Coordinates of N, CA and C in Angstrom, one line a residue:
X1 N -7.0 -64.4 20.9 CA -6.8 -63.0 21.4 C -7.7 -62.7 22.6
X2 N -9.0 -63.1 22.5 CA -9.9 -62.8 23.6 C -9.5 -63.6 24.8
X3 N -9.1 -64.8 24.6 CA -8.6 -65.6 25.8 C -7.4 -65.0 26.4
X4 N -6.5 -64.4 25.7 CA -5.3 -63.8 26.2 C -5.7 -62.5 27.0
X5 N -6.7 -61.7 26.4 CA -7.1 -60.5 27.0 C -7.8 -60.8 28.3
X6 N -8.6 -61.8 28.3 CA -9.3 -62.2 29.5 C -8.3 -62.7 30.6
X7 N -7.3 -63.4 30.2 CA -6.3 -63.8 31.2 C -5.5 -62.7 31.7
X8 N -5.2 -61.7 30.9 CA -4.5 -60.5 31.4 C -5.4 -59.7 32.4
X9 N -6.7 -59.5 32.0 CA -7.6 -58.8 32.9 C -7.7 -59.5 34.2
X10 N -7.8 -60.8 34.2 CA -7.9 -61.6 35.4 C -6.6 -61.4 36.3
X11 N -5.5 -61.4 35.6 CA -4.2 -61.2 36.4 C -4.2 -59.8 37.0
X12 N -4.7 -58.8 36.3 CA -4.7 -57.4 36.9 C -5.6 -57.3 38.0
X13 N -6.8 -57.9 37.9 CA -7.8 -57.9 39.0 C -7.3 -58.6 40.2
X14 N -6.7 -59.8 40.0 CA -6.1 -60.6 41.1 C -5.0 -59.8 41.8
X15 N -4.1 -59.2 41.0 CA -3.0 -58.5 41.6 C -3.5 -57.2 42.4
X16 N -4.7 -56.7 42.0 CA -5.2 -55.4 42.6 C -6.0 -55.7 43.8
X17 N -6.4 -57.0 44.1 CA -7.3 -57.3 45.1 C -6.8 -56.9 46.5
X18 N -5.6 -57.4 46.9 CA -5.1 -57.1 48.2 C -4.8 -55.6 48.4
X19 N -4.2 -54.8 47.4 CA -4.0 -53.4 47.6 C -5.3 -52.7 47.8
X20 N -6.4 -53.0 47.1 CA -7.7 -52.4 47.2 C -8.3 -52.6 48.6
X21 N -8.2 -53.8 49.1 CA -8.7 -54.2 50.4 C -7.9 -53.4 51.5
X22 N -6.6 -53.3 51.4 CA -5.8 -52.5 52.3 C -6.1 -51.1 52.3
X23 N -6.3 -50.5 51.1 CA -6.7 -49.1 51.0 C -8.0 -48.8 51.7
X24 N -9.0 -49.7 51.4 CA -10.3 -49.5 52.0 C -10.3 -49.5 53.5
X25 N -9.5 -50.5 54.0 CA -9.4 -50.7 55.5 C -8.6 -49.5 56.1
X26 N -7.6 -49.0 55.4 CA -6.8 -47.8 55.8 C -7.7 -46.6 55.9
X27 N -8.5 -46.4 54.8 CA -9.4 -45.2 54.8 C -10.4 -45.3 55.9
X28 N -11.0 -46.5 56.1 CA -12.0 -46.6 57.2 C -11.5 -46.4 58.6
X29 N -10.3 -47.0 58.8 CA -9.7 -46.8 60.1 C -9.2 -45.4 60.4
X30 N -8.8 -44.7 59.3 CA -8.4 -43.3 59.5 C -9.6 -42.4 59.8
X31 N -10.8 -42.7 59.2 CA -12.0 -41.9 59.4 C -12.5 -42.0 60.8
X32 N -12.3 -43.2 61.4 CA -12.8 -43.4 62.8 C -11.8 -43.0 63.8
X33 N -10.6 -42.5 63.3 CA -9.6 -42.0 64.3 C -8.7 -43.0 64.8
X34 N -8.6 -44.2 64.2 CA -7.7 -45.3 64.7 C -6.3 -44.9 64.4
X35 N -6.0 -44.2 63.3 CA -4.7 -43.8 63.0 C -4.7 -42.2 63.1
X36 N -3.8 -41.7 63.9 CA -3.6 -40.3 64.1 C -3.3 -39.6 62.8
X37 N -3.9 -38.5 62.4 CA -3.7 -37.9 61.1 C -2.3 -37.3 61.0
X38 N -1.6 -37.0 62.1 CA -0.3 -36.4 62.1 C 0.8 -37.5 61.8
X39 N 0.3 -38.8 61.9 CA 1.2 -39.9 61.6 C 0.9 -40.7 60.4
X40 N -0.4 -40.9 60.1 CA -0.8 -41.7 58.9 C -2.1 -41.1 58.4
X41 N -2.0 -40.1 57.5 CA -3.2 -39.5 56.9 C -4.0 -40.5 56.1
X42 N -5.3 -40.3 55.9 CA -6.1 -41.1 55.1 C -5.7 -41.1 53.6
X43 N -6.0 -42.2 52.9 CA -5.6 -42.2 51.4 C -6.2 -41.0 50.7
X44 N -7.5 -40.6 51.0 CA -8.1 -39.5 50.3 C -7.2 -38.2 50.5
X45 N -6.7 -38.0 51.7 CA -5.8 -36.9 52.0 C -4.6 -36.9 51.1
X46 N -4.0 -38.1 51.0 CA -2.8 -38.2 50.2 C -3.1 -38.0 48.7
X47 N -4.2 -38.5 48.2 CA -4.6 -38.2 46.8 C -4.8 -36.7 46.6
X48 N -5.4 -36.0 47.5 CA -5.6 -34.6 47.4 C -4.3 -33.9 47.3
X49 N -3.3 -34.3 48.1 CA -1.9 -33.8 48.1 C -1.3 -34.0 46.7
X50 N -1.4 -35.2 46.2 CA -0.8 -35.5 44.9 C -1.5 -34.6 43.8
X51 N -2.9 -34.5 43.9 CA -3.6 -33.7 42.9 C -3.2 -32.2 43.0
X52 N -3.0 -31.7 44.2 CA -2.6 -30.3 44.3 C -1.2 -30.0 43.7
X53 N -0.3 -31.0 44.0 CA 1.1 -30.8 43.4 C 1.0 -30.9 41.9
X54 N 0.1 -31.8 41.4 CA 0.0 -31.9 39.9 C -0.5 -30.7 39.3
X55 N -1.5 -30.1 40.0 CA -2.1 -28.8 39.4 C -1.1 -27.7 39.5
X56 N -0.3 -27.7 40.5 CA 0.7 -26.6 40.6 C 1.8 -26.8 39.6
X57 N 2.0 -28.0 39.1 CA 3.0 -28.3 38.1 C 4.3 -28.8 38.7
X58 N 4.5 -28.7 40.0 CA 5.7 -29.2 40.6 C 5.9 -30.7 40.6
X59 N 4.8 -31.4 40.7 CA 4.8 -32.9 40.7 C 5.5 -33.4 39.5
X60 N 5.2 -32.9 38.3 CA 5.8 -33.5 37.1 C 7.3 -33.2 37.0
X61 N 7.7 -32.0 37.6 CA 9.1 -31.7 37.6 C 9.9 -32.7 38.5
X62 N 9.3 -33.0 39.7 CA 9.9 -34.0 40.6 C 10.0 -35.4 40.0
X63 N 8.9 -35.8 39.4 CA 8.8 -37.1 38.8 C 9.8 -37.2 37.6
X64 N 9.9 -36.1 36.8 CA 10.7 -36.1 35.6 C 12.2 -36.2 36.0
X65 N 12.6 -35.4 36.9 CA 14.1 -35.4 37.3 C 14.5 -36.7 38.0
X66 N 13.6 -37.3 38.8 CA 13.9 -38.6 39.4 C 14.0 -39.7 38.4
X67 N 13.0 -39.7 37.5 CA 13.0 -40.7 36.4 C 14.3 -40.6 35.5
X68 N 14.6 -39.4 35.2 CA 15.9 -39.1 34.4 C 17.1 -39.7 35.1
X69 N 17.2 -39.4 36.4 CA 18.4 -39.8 37.2 C 18.4 -41.4 37.2
X70 N 17.3 -42.0 37.4 CA 17.3 -43.5 37.5 C 17.6 -44.1 36.1
X71 N 17.0 -43.6 35.1 CA 17.3 -44.2 33.7 C 18.7 -43.9 33.3
X72 N 19.3 -42.8 33.6 CA 20.7 -42.5 33.2 C 21.6 -43.4 34.0
X73 N 21.4 -43.5 35.3 CA 22.2 -44.4 36.1 C 22.0 -45.9 35.7
X74 N 20.8 -46.2 35.4 CA 20.5 -47.6 34.9 C 21.3 -47.9 33.6
X75 N 21.3 -47.0 32.7 CA 22.0 -47.2 31.4 C 23.5 -47.3 31.7
X76 N 24.1 -46.4 32.4 CA 25.5 -46.4 32.7 C 25.9 -47.7 33.4
X77 N 25.2 -48.0 34.5 CA 25.5 -49.2 35.3 C 25.3 -50.5 34.5
X78 N 24.3 -50.6 33.6 CA 24.1 -51.8 32.8 C 25.2 -52.0 31.8
X79 N 25.6 -50.9 31.1 CA 26.6 -51.0 30.1 C 27.9 -51.5 30.8
X80 N 28.3 -50.9 31.9 CA 29.5 -51.3 32.6 C 29.4 -52.7 33.1
X81 N 28.3 -53.1 33.6 CA 28.1 -54.5 34.1 C 28.2 -55.5 33.0
X82 N 27.6 -55.2 31.8 CA 27.6 -56.1 30.7 C 29.0 -56.3 30.2
X83 N 29.8 -55.2 30.0 CA 31.1 -55.3 29.5 C 32.0 -56.0 30.5
X84 N 32.0 -55.7 31.7 CA 32.9 -56.4 32.7 C 32.4 -57.8 33.0
X85 N 31.1 -58.0 33.1 CA 30.6 -59.3 33.3 C 30.8 -60.3 32.2
X86 N 30.8 -59.8 31.0 CA 31.1 -60.6 29.8 C 32.6 -61.0 29.8
X87 N 33.4 -60.1 30.2 CA 34.8 -60.4 30.2 C 35.1 -61.4 31.3
X88 N 34.5 -61.2 32.5 CA 34.8 -62.2 33.6 C 34.1 -63.5 33.3
X89 N 33.0 -63.5 32.6 CA 32.3 -64.8 32.3 C 33.0 -65.6 31.3
X90 N 33.7 -64.9 30.3 CA 34.3 -65.7 29.2 C 35.7 -66.1 29.5
X91 N 36.4 -65.3 30.4 CA 37.8 -65.6 30.6 C 38.1 -65.9 32.1
X92 N 38.7 -67.0 32.3 CA 38.9 -67.5 33.7 C 39.9 -66.5 34.4
X93 N 40.9 -66.1 33.7 CA 41.9 -65.2 34.3 C 41.3 -63.8 34.7
X94 N 40.3 -63.4 33.8 CA 39.7 -62.1 34.2 C 38.8 -62.3 35.4
X95 N 38.2 -63.4 35.6 CA 37.5 -63.7 36.8 C 38.4 -63.6 38.0
X96 N 39.6 -64.3 37.9 CA 40.5 -64.2 39.1 C 41.0 -62.8 39.3
X97 N 41.1 -62.0 38.3 CA 41.7 -60.7 38.4 C 40.6 -59.7 39.0
X98 N 39.4 -59.7 38.5 CA 38.4 -58.7 38.8 C 37.4 -59.1 39.9
X99 N 37.0 -60.3 39.8 CA 35.8 -60.7 40.7 C 36.1 -60.5 42.2
X100 N 37.2 -60.9 42.8 CA 37.4 -60.6 44.2 C 37.2 -59.1 44.6
X101 N 37.7 -58.2 43.8 CA 37.6 -56.8 44.1 C 36.1 -56.4 44.0
X102 N 35.4 -56.8 42.9 CA 34.0 -56.5 42.7 C 33.2 -57.0 43.9
X103 N 33.4 -58.2 44.3 CA 32.6 -58.8 45.4 C 32.9 -58.0 46.7
X104 N 34.1 -57.5 46.9 CA 34.4 -56.7 48.1 C 33.7 -55.3 48.0
X105 N 33.6 -54.7 46.8 CA 32.9 -53.4 46.7 C 31.4 -53.6 46.8
X106 N 30.9 -54.8 46.4 CA 29.5 -55.1 46.6 C 29.0 -55.1 48.0
X107 N 29.9 -55.4 48.9 CA 29.6 -55.5 50.3 C 29.5 -54.1 51.0
X108 N 29.9 -53.1 50.3 CA 29.9 -51.7 50.9 C 28.5 -51.2 50.9
X109 N 27.9 -50.7 52.0 CA 26.6 -50.2 52.1 C 26.4 -49.0 51.2
X110 N 25.3 -48.8 50.6 CA 25.0 -47.8 49.6 C 25.3 -46.4 50.2
X111 N 24.9 -46.1 51.4 CA 25.0 -44.8 52.0 C 26.5 -44.5 52.3
X112 N 27.4 -45.5 52.3 CA 28.8 -45.2 52.5 C 29.4 -44.5 51.3
X113 N 28.8 -44.6 50.1 CA 29.4 -43.9 49.0 C 29.0 -42.4 49.0
X114 N 28.0 -42.0 49.7 CA 27.4 -40.7 49.6 C 28.5 -39.6 49.9
X115 N 29.2 -39.7 51.0 CA 30.2 -38.6 51.3 C 31.3 -38.6 50.3
X116 N 31.7 -39.8 49.8 CA 32.8 -39.9 48.9 C 32.4 -39.2 47.6
X117 N 31.3 -39.5 47.1 CA 30.8 -39.0 45.8 C 30.6 -37.5 45.9
X118 N 30.1 -37.0 47.0 CA 30.0 -35.5 47.2 C 31.4 -34.9 47.2
X119 N 32.4 -35.5 47.8 CA 33.7 -35.0 47.9 C 34.3 -34.9 46.5
X120 N 34.1 -36.0 45.7 CA 34.7 -36.1 44.4 C 34.0 -35.2 43.3
X121 N 32.6 -35.2 43.3 CA 31.9 -34.7 42.2 C 30.9 -33.6 42.7
X122 N 30.9 -33.2 43.9 CA 30.0 -32.2 44.4 C 28.6 -32.7 44.6
X123 N 27.6 -31.8 44.6 CA 26.2 -32.3 44.9 C 25.4 -32.1 43.6
X124 N 26.0 -32.0 42.4 CA 25.3 -31.9 41.2 C 24.8 -33.3 40.7
X125 N 24.4 -33.3 39.4 CA 23.8 -34.5 38.8 C 24.9 -35.6 38.7
X126 N 26.1 -35.4 38.3 CA 27.1 -36.5 38.2 C 27.2 -37.4 39.4
X127 N 27.2 -36.8 40.6 CA 27.3 -37.6 41.8 C 26.0 -38.5 42.0
X128 N 24.9 -37.9 41.7 CA 23.6 -38.7 41.9 C 23.5 -39.8 40.9
X129 N 23.8 -39.5 39.6 CA 23.7 -40.6 38.6 C 24.8 -41.7 38.9
X130 N 26.0 -41.3 39.3 CA 27.0 -42.3 39.6 C 26.5 -43.2 40.7
X131 N 25.9 -42.6 41.7 CA 25.4 -43.3 42.9 C 24.4 -44.4 42.4
X132 N 23.5 -44.0 41.5 CA 22.5 -45.0 41.0 C 23.2 -46.0 40.2
X133 N 24.1 -45.6 39.4 CA 24.8 -46.6 38.5 C 25.5 -47.6 39.3
X134 N 26.1 -47.3 40.4 CA 26.8 -48.2 41.3 C 25.7 -49.3 41.8
X135 N 24.6 -48.8 42.2 CA 23.5 -49.7 42.7 C 23.0 -50.7 41.6
X136 N 22.9 -50.2 40.4 CA 22.5 -51.0 39.2 C 23.5 -52.0 38.8
X137 N 24.8 -51.6 38.9 CA 25.9 -52.4 38.4 C 26.0 -53.8 39.0
X138 N 25.9 -54.0 40.3 CA 26.2 -55.2 40.9 C 25.2 -56.4 40.6
X139 N 23.9 -56.2 40.6 CA 23.0 -57.3 40.3 C 23.1 -57.6 38.8
X140 N 23.2 -56.6 37.9 CA 23.4 -56.9 36.5 C 24.7 -57.7 36.2
X141 N 25.7 -57.3 36.8 CA 27.0 -57.9 36.7 C 27.0 -59.4 37.2
X142 N 26.4 -59.6 38.3 CA 26.3 -61.0 38.9 C 25.5 -61.9 38.0
X143 N 24.4 -61.4 37.4 CA 23.5 -62.2 36.6 C 24.1 -62.4 35.2
X144 N 24.9 -61.5 34.7 CA 25.6 -61.7 33.4 C 26.6 -62.8 33.6
X145 N 27.4 -62.7 34.6 CA 28.5 -63.7 34.9 C 27.8 -65.1 35.1
X146 N 26.8 -65.1 35.9 CA 26.1 -66.4 36.2 C 25.5 -67.0 35.0
X147 N 24.9 -66.1 34.1 CA 24.2 -66.6 32.9 C 25.2 -67.2 32.0
X148 N 26.4 -66.6 31.8 CA 27.4 -67.1 30.9 C 28.0 -68.4 31.4
X149 N 28.3 -68.4 32.7 CA 28.9 -69.6 33.3 C 27.9 -70.7 33.4
X150 N 26.6 -70.4 33.4 CA 25.6 -71.4 33.5 C 25.2 -72.1 32.1
X151 N 25.8 -71.6 31.0 CA 25.5 -72.2 29.7 C 26.0 -73.6 29.7
X152 N 25.1 -74.5 29.2 CA 25.5 -75.9 29.1 C 26.7 -76.1 28.2
X153 N 27.8 -76.6 28.8 CA 29.0 -76.8 28.0 C 28.9 -77.8 26.9
X154 N 27.9 -78.7 27.1 CA 27.6 -79.7 26.0 C 27.1 -79.0 24.7
X155 N 26.4 -77.9 24.9 CA 25.9 -77.2 23.7 C 27.0 -76.5 23.0
X156 N 28.0 -76.0 23.8 CA 29.2 -75.4 23.2 C 30.0 -76.4 22.4
X157 N 30.1 -77.6 23.0 CA 30.8 -78.7 22.3 C 30.1 -79.1 21.0
X158 N 28.8 -79.1 21.0 CA 28.0 -79.4 19.8 C 28.3 -78.3 18.8
X159 N 28.3 -77.0 19.2 CA 28.6 -75.9 18.3 C 30.0 -76.1 17.7
X160 N 31.0 -76.5 18.4 CA 32.3 -76.7 17.9 C 32.3 -77.9 16.9
X161 N 31.5 -78.9 17.2 CA 31.5 -80.0 16.2 C 31.0 -79.5 14.9
X162 N 30.0 -78.5 14.9 CA 29.5 -78.0 13.7 C 30.4 -76.8 13.1
X163 N 31.6 -76.7 13.6 CA 32.6 -75.8 13.1 C 32.1 -74.3 13.3
X164 N 31.4 -74.0 14.4 CA 31.1 -72.6 14.6 C 32.3 -71.9 15.2
X165 N 32.6 -70.7 14.7 CA 33.7 -69.9 15.2 C 33.2 -69.3 16.6
X166 N 34.1 -68.5 17.2 CA 33.9 -68.0 18.5 C 32.7 -67.0 18.5
X167 N 32.6 -66.2 17.4 CA 31.5 -65.2 17.3 C 30.2 -65.9 17.1
X168 N 30.2 -67.0 16.3 CA 29.0 -67.7 16.1 C 28.5 -68.5 17.4
X169 N 29.5 -69.0 18.1 CA 29.2 -69.6 19.4 C 28.5 -68.6 20.4
X170 N 29.1 -67.4 20.4 CA 28.5 -66.4 21.3 C 27.1 -66.0 20.9
X171 N 26.9 -65.8 19.6 CA 25.6 -65.3 19.1 C 24.6 -66.4 19.1
X172 N 24.9 -67.6 18.8 CA 23.9 -68.7 18.7 C 23.7 -69.5 19.9
X173 N 24.7 -69.6 20.8 CA 24.6 -70.5 21.9 C 24.7 -69.8 23.2
X174 N 25.8 -69.0 23.4 CA 26.1 -68.4 24.7 C 25.1 -67.3 25.1
X175 N 24.9 -66.4 24.1 CA 24.0 -65.3 24.4 C 22.5 -65.7 24.7
X176 N 22.0 -66.6 23.8 CA 20.6 -67.1 24.1 C 20.6 -67.8 25.5
X177 N 21.6 -68.6 25.8 CA 21.6 -69.3 27.0 C 21.7 -68.4 28.3
X178 N 22.4 -67.3 28.1 CA 22.6 -66.4 29.2 C 21.5 -65.3 29.3
X179 N 20.7 -65.2 28.3 CA 19.7 -64.2 28.2 C 18.7 -64.2 29.4
X180 N 18.1 -65.4 29.8 CA 17.2 -65.3 31.0 C 17.8 -64.7 32.2
X181 N 19.0 -65.1 32.5 CA 19.7 -64.6 33.7 C 20.0 -63.1 33.5
X182 N 20.4 -62.7 32.4 CA 20.6 -61.3 32.1 C 19.4 -60.4 32.3
X183 N 18.2 -60.9 31.8 CA 17.0 -60.1 32.0 C 16.5 -60.0 33.4
X184 N 16.8 -61.1 34.2 CA 16.5 -61.0 35.6 C 17.4 -60.0 36.3
X185 N 18.6 -60.0 35.9 CA 19.6 -59.0 36.4 C 19.1 -57.5 36.1
X186 N 18.6 -57.3 34.9 CA 18.1 -56.0 34.5 C 17.0 -55.6 35.4
X187 N 16.0 -56.5 35.7 CA 14.9 -56.1 36.6 C 15.4 -55.8 38.0
X188 N 16.3 -56.7 38.5 CA 16.9 -56.5 39.8 C 17.6 -55.1 39.9
X189 N 18.4 -54.9 38.8 CA 19.2 -53.6 38.8 C 18.3 -52.4 38.8
X190 N 17.2 -52.5 38.0 CA 16.3 -51.3 37.9 C 15.7 -51.1 39.3
X191 N 15.3 -52.2 39.9 CA 14.7 -52.1 41.3 C 15.6 -51.4 42.2
X192 N 16.9 -51.8 42.2 CA 17.9 -51.2 43.1 C 18.1 -49.7 42.7
X193 N 18.0 -49.5 41.4 CA 18.2 -48.1 40.9 C 17.2 -47.1 41.6
X194 N 15.9 -47.6 41.7 CA 14.9 -46.8 42.4 C 15.2 -46.7 43.9
X195 N 15.8 -47.7 44.5 CA 16.2 -47.6 45.9 C 17.3 -46.6 46.1
X196 N 18.3 -46.7 45.2 CA 19.5 -45.8 45.3 C 19.2 -44.4 45.0
X197 N 18.2 -44.1 44.2 CA 17.9 -42.7 43.9 C 17.5 -41.9 45.1
X198 N 16.9 -42.6 46.1 CA 16.5 -41.9 47.4 C 17.8 -41.5 48.1
X199 N 18.8 -42.4 48.2 CA 20.0 -42.0 48.8 C 20.7 -40.9 48.0
X200 N 20.6 -41.0 46.6 CA 21.3 -40.0 45.8 C 20.7 -38.7 45.9
X201 N 19.3 -38.6 46.1 CA 18.7 -37.3 46.2 C 18.7 -36.7 47.6
X202 N 19.4 -37.5 48.5 CA 19.7 -36.9 49.8 C 20.9 -36.0 49.7
X203 N 21.7 -36.1 48.6 CA 22.9 -35.4 48.5 C 22.6 -34.0 47.9
X204 N 21.9 -33.2 48.7 CA 21.7 -31.8 48.4 C 20.8 -31.5 47.2
X205 N 19.8 -32.4 47.0 CA 18.9 -32.2 45.9 C 17.9 -31.2 46.2
X206 N 17.5 -30.4 45.2 CA 16.4 -29.4 45.4 C 15.1 -29.8 44.7
X207 N 15.1 -30.9 44.0 CA 14.0 -31.4 43.4 C 14.1 -32.9 43.2
X208 N 13.0 -33.6 43.0 CA 12.9 -35.0 42.9 C 12.1 -35.6 44.0
X209 N 11.6 -36.9 43.8 CA 10.8 -37.5 44.8 C 11.5 -37.7 46.1
X210 N 12.8 -38.0 46.0 CA 13.6 -38.1 47.3 C 13.6 -36.8 48.0
X211 N 13.7 -35.7 47.3 CA 13.7 -34.4 47.9 C 12.3 -34.2 48.6
X212 N 11.2 -34.7 48.0 CA 9.9 -34.5 48.7 C 9.9 -35.3 50.0
X213 N 10.5 -36.4 50.0 CA 10.6 -37.1 51.3 C 11.2 -36.3 52.4
X214 N 12.4 -35.7 52.1 CA 13.1 -34.8 53.1 C 12.2 -33.6 53.4
X215 N 11.6 -33.0 52.4 CA 10.7 -31.9 52.6 C 9.5 -32.2 53.5
X216 N 8.9 -33.4 53.3 CA 7.8 -33.8 54.2 C 8.3 -34.0 55.6
X217 N 9.5 -34.5 55.8 CA 10.1 -34.7 57.1 C 10.3 -33.4 57.8
X218 N 10.9 -32.5 57.1 CA 11.3 -31.2 57.7 C 10.1 -30.3 58.0
X219 N 9.0 -30.5 57.2 CA 7.8 -29.7 57.5 C 6.7 -30.4 58.2
X220 N 7.1 -31.6 58.7 CA 6.1 -32.5 59.5 C 4.9 -32.7 58.7
X221 N 5.0 -33.1 57.4 CA 3.9 -33.3 56.5 C 3.9 -34.8 56.1
X222 N 3.3 -35.7 56.9 CA 3.3 -37.1 56.5 C 2.6 -37.4 55.2
X223 N 1.7 -36.5 54.8 CA 1.0 -36.8 53.5 C 1.9 -36.6 52.3
X224 N 2.9 -35.7 52.4 CA 3.9 -35.6 51.4 C 4.8 -36.8 51.3
X225 N 5.2 -37.2 52.5 CA 6.1 -38.4 52.6 C 5.5 -39.6 52.0
X226 N 4.2 -39.9 52.4 CA 3.5 -41.1 51.9 C 3.2 -41.0 50.4
X227 N 2.9 -39.7 50.0 CA 2.6 -39.5 48.6 C 3.8 -39.8 47.8
X228 N 5.0 -39.4 48.2 CA 6.3 -39.7 47.5 C 6.5 -41.2 47.5
X229 N 6.3 -41.9 48.6 CA 6.5 -43.3 48.6 C 5.6 -44.0 47.6
X230 N 4.3 -43.6 47.6 CA 3.3 -44.2 46.7 C 3.8 -44.0 45.2
X231 N 4.2 -42.8 44.9 CA 4.7 -42.4 43.6 C 5.9 -43.3 43.2
X232 N 6.8 -43.5 44.1 CA 7.9 -44.4 43.9 C 7.5 -45.7 43.5
X233 N 6.5 -46.3 44.3 CA 6.0 -47.6 44.0 C 5.3 -47.7 42.6
X234 N 4.5 -46.7 42.3 CA 3.8 -46.7 41.0 C 4.7 -46.6 39.8
X235 N 5.6 -45.7 39.9 CA 6.5 -45.5 38.8 C 7.5 -46.7 38.6
X236 N 8.0 -47.1 39.8 CA 8.9 -48.3 39.8 C 8.2 -49.5 39.2
X237 N 7.0 -49.7 39.6 CA 6.2 -50.9 39.1 C 6.0 -50.7 37.6
X238 N 5.7 -49.5 37.1 CA 5.5 -49.3 35.7 C 6.7 -49.7 34.8
X239 N 7.9 -49.3 35.3 CA 9.1 -49.6 34.5 C 9.5 -51.1 34.7
X240 N 9.2 -51.7 35.8 CA 9.4 -53.1 35.9 C 8.5 -53.9 35.0
X241 N 7.2 -53.4 34.8 CA 6.3 -54.0 33.9 C 6.8 -53.9 32.5
X242 N 7.4 -52.8 32.1 CA 8.0 -52.7 30.8 C 9.1 -53.8 30.6
X243 N 9.9 -53.9 31.5 CA 11.0 -54.9 31.4 C 10.4 -56.3 31.4
X244 N 9.4 -56.5 32.2 CA 8.7 -57.8 32.2 C 8.1 -58.2 30.8
X245 N 7.5 -57.2 30.2 CA 7.0 -57.4 28.8 C 8.1 -57.8 27.9
X246 N 9.2 -57.0 27.9 CA 10.4 -57.3 27.1 C 10.9 -58.7 27.4
X247 N 11.0 -59.0 28.6 CA 11.5 -60.4 29.0 C 10.6 -61.5 28.4
X248 N 9.3 -61.3 28.5 CA 8.3 -62.3 28.0 C 8.5 -62.4 26.5
X249 N 8.7 -61.3 25.8 CA 8.8 -61.3 24.3 C 10.2 -62.0 23.9
X250 N 11.2 -61.6 24.7 CA 12.5 -62.1 24.3 C 12.7 -63.6 24.6
X251 N 11.9 -64.1 25.6 CA 12.0 -65.5 26.0 C 10.8 -66.3 25.6
X252 N 10.1 -65.9 24.5 CA 8.9 -66.6 24.1 C 9.1 -68.0 23.8
X253 N 10.4 -68.4 23.5 CA 10.7 -69.7 23.0 C 10.8 -70.7 24.2
X254 N 10.8 -70.1 25.5 CA 11.0 -71.0 26.6 C 9.7 -71.8 26.9
X255 N 9.8 -73.0 27.3 CA 8.6 -73.8 27.6 C 8.7 -74.1 29.1
X256 N 7.9 -73.4 29.9 CA 8.0 -73.6 31.3 C 6.6 -73.7 31.9
X257 N 6.5 -73.9 33.2 CA 5.3 -74.2 33.9 C 4.3 -73.0 33.8
X258 N 4.9 -71.8 33.9 CA 4.0 -70.6 34.0 C 3.2 -70.4 32.7
X259 N 3.7 -70.9 31.6 CA 3.0 -70.7 30.3 C 1.9 -71.7 30.1
X260 N 1.8 -72.7 30.9 CA 0.8 -73.7 30.7 C -0.6 -73.2 31.2

């Protein structure tokens, strides 16, 4: 246990080394006037801005609504991707039927959906959540299909030799074999969800971290813009860390180089 805690602490310290050096250099250069304050405020100024918004109570509302939008879009996009990806992965005819259209939709830039969703659903929550769900869908779908198609066919033949029915094959062989790829897809999808929420909150939002970006731009307040970017990074990293922990627990049976 102590060895594991020491290893985790070492990993945190190592991962924090470069950000800390960059922040110290940034603060020092800002204080000597190397960076104009109207373009790049010092880290202490940004921290003061975040603290003031937190004390006013507005910060938690912005964080809460953005997190809600991302998680709802992530849930909807993931469910749709798993259902359609499983269908395409298991059945060759389904792949021929659905995959070309999905690949074509995947090539559409995210901002191209904005005017269409506004036209269809207005500027309320449904359009924003749908926008995020679209962003989450494609990486999860691709990894689900790739994971299923990547299962060793020899293992499936062994399962058939032992008289496993289709449901037993899926539960005991196909799902465990596809799980690593699926979990990678979840992390990629969640990351894209945080990217798409910015585009979603450009659609007439009155609150959210994306709204703060627009507010900072309109009021010529770079400290608000950078504070929003930093909050996006921190919250996004936190949720990615949660998925990484789940991934490590779910794949504890794997024997790979990183565990040595």
